Amino acid sequence: MNKFEDRIAHQVRAARGNVKRILGRTSGDRRMEAEGRREQTRGNLERAADKLRAAFKR
């Protein structure tokens, strides 16, 4: 994947994790909530790493 596709994939991962977290909380499924939180955090960290790489590349 190129950089643009990676950035989109990281945003999608964070959004998907947010949806899972909310669905897990709403349905009372603690496992889904935790999985969503983990996925959202991973996506956010990858997005932050992309921004950091872009800042130092200039």
Coordinates of N, CA, C and O in Angstrom, one line a residue:
M1 N 0.8 -1.2 0.0 CA 0.0 0.0 0.0 C 0.9 1.2 0.0 O 2.0 1.2 0.6
N2 N 0.3 2.3 -0.6 CA 1.1 3.5 -0.5 C 0.7 4.3 0.7 O -0.2 3.9 1.5
K3 N 1.3 5.4 0.9 CA 1.1 6.2 2.1 C -0.3 6.6 2.3 O -0.9 6.6 3.4
F4 N -1.0 7.1 1.2 CA -2.3 7.5 1.3 C -3.3 6.4 1.7 O -4.1 6.6 2.6
E5 N -3.1 5.2 1.1 CA -3.9 4.1 1.5 C -3.7 3.7 2.9 O -4.6 3.2 3.6
D6 N -2.5 3.7 3.4 CA -2.2 3.4 4.8 C -2.9 4.4 5.7 O -3.5 4.0 6.7
R7 N -2.9 5.7 5.4 CA -3.6 6.6 6.3 C -5.1 6.4 6.3 O -5.7 6.4 7.4
I8 N -5.6 6.0 5.2 CA -7.1 5.7 5.1 C -7.3 4.5 6.0 O -8.3 4.4 6.7
A9 N -6.5 3.5 5.8 CA -6.7 2.2 6.6 C -6.6 2.4 8.1 O -7.4 1.9 8.8
H10 N -5.7 3.3 8.5 CA -5.6 3.6 9.9 C -6.8 4.4 10.4 O -7.3 4.1 11.5
Q11 N -7.4 5.3 9.6 CA -8.6 6.0 10.0 C -9.8 5.0 10.1 O -10.6 5.1 11.0
V12 N -9.8 4.1 9.1 CA -10.9 3.1 9.1 C -10.8 2.2 10.3 O -11.8 1.9 11.0
R13 N -9.6 1.8 10.7 CA -9.4 0.9 11.9 C -9.9 1.7 13.1 O -10.6 1.1 14.0
A14 N -9.5 2.9 13.3 CA -9.9 3.7 14.4 C -11.5 3.8 14.5 O -12.1 3.7 15.5
A15 N -12.1 4.1 13.4 CA -13.5 4.3 13.3 C -14.2 3.0 13.6 O -15.2 2.9 14.3
R16 N -13.7 1.9 13.0 CA -14.3 0.6 13.2 C -14.2 0.2 14.7 O -15.2 -0.3 15.3
G17 N -13.1 0.5 15.3 CA -12.9 0.2 16.8 C -13.9 1.1 17.6 O -14.5 0.6 18.6
N18 N -14.1 2.3 17.2 CA -15.1 3.1 17.9 C -16.5 2.6 17.9 O -17.2 2.5 18.9
V19 N -16.9 2.1 16.7 CA -18.2 1.5 16.5 C -18.3 0.2 17.4 O -19.3 0.0 18.1
K20 N -17.3 -0.6 17.4 CA -17.3 -1.9 18.2 C -17.4 -1.5 19.7 O -18.1 -2.2 20.4
R21 N -16.7 -0.5 20.1 CA -16.7 -0.1 21.5 C -18.1 0.3 21.9 O -18.6 -0.1 22.9
I22 N -18.7 1.2 21.1 CA -20.1 1.7 21.4 C -21.1 0.5 21.4 O -21.9 0.4 22.2
L23 N -21.0 -0.4 20.4 CA -21.9 -1.5 20.3 C -21.7 -2.4 21.5 O -22.7 -2.9 22.0
G24 N -20.5 -2.7 21.9 CA -20.2 -3.5 23.0 C -20.8 -2.9 24.3 O -21.4 -3.6 25.1
R25 N -20.6 -1.6 24.5 CA -21.1 -0.9 25.7 C -22.6 -1.0 25.7 O -23.3 -1.2 26.7
T26 N -23.3 -0.7 24.5 CA -24.7 -0.7 24.4 C -25.3 -2.1 24.7 O -26.3 -2.2 25.4
S27 N -24.7 -3.1 24.1 CA -25.2 -4.5 24.3 C -24.8 -5.1 25.6 O -25.3 -6.2 25.9
G28 N -23.8 -4.6 26.3 CA -23.4 -5.2 27.5 C -22.3 -6.2 27.3 O -21.9 -7.0 28.2
D29 N -21.8 -6.3 26.1 CA -20.7 -7.3 25.7 C -19.4 -6.7 26.0 O -18.8 -5.9 25.2
R30 N -18.8 -7.0 27.2 CA -17.6 -6.5 27.6 C -16.4 -6.8 26.7 O -15.5 -6.1 26.5
R31 N -16.5 -8.0 26.1 CA -15.4 -8.5 25.2 C -15.3 -7.6 24.0 O -14.3 -7.2 23.5
M32 N -16.5 -7.4 23.4 CA -16.6 -6.5 22.2 C -16.2 -5.1 22.5 O -15.5 -4.5 21.7
E33 N -16.6 -4.6 23.6 CA -16.2 -3.3 24.0 C -14.6 -3.2 24.2 O -14.0 -2.2 23.7
A34 N -14.0 -4.1 24.8 CA -12.6 -4.1 25.0 C -11.9 -4.3 23.6 O -10.9 -3.6 23.4
E35 N -12.4 -5.1 22.7 CA -11.8 -5.3 21.4 C -11.9 -4.0 20.6 O -10.9 -3.6 19.9
G36 N -13.0 -3.3 20.7 CA -13.2 -2.1 20.0 C -12.2 -1.0 20.6 O -11.7 -0.3 19.8
R37 N -12.1 -1.0 21.9 CA -11.2 0.0 22.5 C -9.7 -0.3 22.0 O -9.0 0.7 21.7
R38 N -9.4 -1.5 22.0 CA -8.0 -1.9 21.5 C -7.8 -1.5 20.0 O -6.8 -1.0 19.7
E39 N -8.8 -1.8 19.2 CA -8.7 -1.5 17.8 C -8.7 0.0 17.5 O -7.9 0.5 16.7
Q40 N -9.5 0.7 18.3 CA -9.5 2.2 18.1 C -8.1 2.8 18.5 O -7.6 3.6 17.9
T41 N -7.6 2.3 19.6 CA -6.3 2.8 20.1 C -5.2 2.5 19.1 O -4.4 3.3 18.8
R42 N -5.2 1.3 18.5 CA -4.2 0.9 17.5 C -4.3 1.8 16.3 O -3.3 2.3 15.8
G43 N -5.5 2.1 15.8 CA -5.7 3.0 14.7 C -5.2 4.4 15.0 O -4.6 5.0 14.2
N44 N -5.5 4.9 16.2 CA -5.1 6.2 16.6 C -3.6 6.3 16.7 O -3.0 7.3 16.3
L45 N -3.0 5.3 17.2 CA -1.5 5.3 17.4 C -0.8 5.2 16.0 O 0.2 5.9 15.8
E46 N -1.4 4.5 15.1 CA -0.8 4.4 13.7 C -1.0 5.7 13.0 O -0.1 6.2 12.3
R47 N -2.1 6.4 13.2 CA -2.3 7.7 12.7 C -1.3 8.7 13.2 O -0.8 9.6 12.5
A48 N -1.1 8.6 14.5 CA -0.1 9.5 15.2 C 1.3 9.3 14.6 O 2.1 10.2 14.4
A49 N 1.6 8.0 14.4 CA 2.9 7.7 13.8 C 3.1 8.2 12.4 O 4.1 8.7 12.0
D50 N 2.0 8.2 11.6 CA 2.0 8.7 10.3 C 2.3 10.2 10.3 O 3.1 10.7 9.5
K51 N 1.6 10.9 11.2 CA 1.8 12.4 11.4 C 3.2 12.7 11.8 O 3.8 13.7 11.3
L52 N 3.8 11.9 12.7 CA 5.1 12.1 13.1 C 6.1 11.9 12.0 O 7.0 12.7 11.8
R53 N 5.9 10.8 11.2 CA 6.8 10.6 10.1 C 6.7 11.7 9.1 O 7.8 12.2 8.6
A54 N 5.5 12.2 8.9 CA 5.4 13.3 7.9 C 6.0 14.6 8.4 O 6.6 15.4 7.6
A55 N 6.0 14.8 9.7 CA 6.6 16.1 10.3 C 8.1 16.0 10.2 O 8.7 17.1 9.9
F56 N 8.7 14.9 10.4 CA 10.1 14.8 10.3 C 10.7 14.6 8.9 O 11.8 14.8 8.6
K57 N 9.8 14.3 8.0 CA 10.2 14.1 6.6 C 10.5 15.5 5.9 O 11.3 15.6 5.0
R58 N 9.8 16.5 6.4 CA 9.9 17.8 5.7 C 11.2 18.5 6.1 O 12.0 18.6 6.6

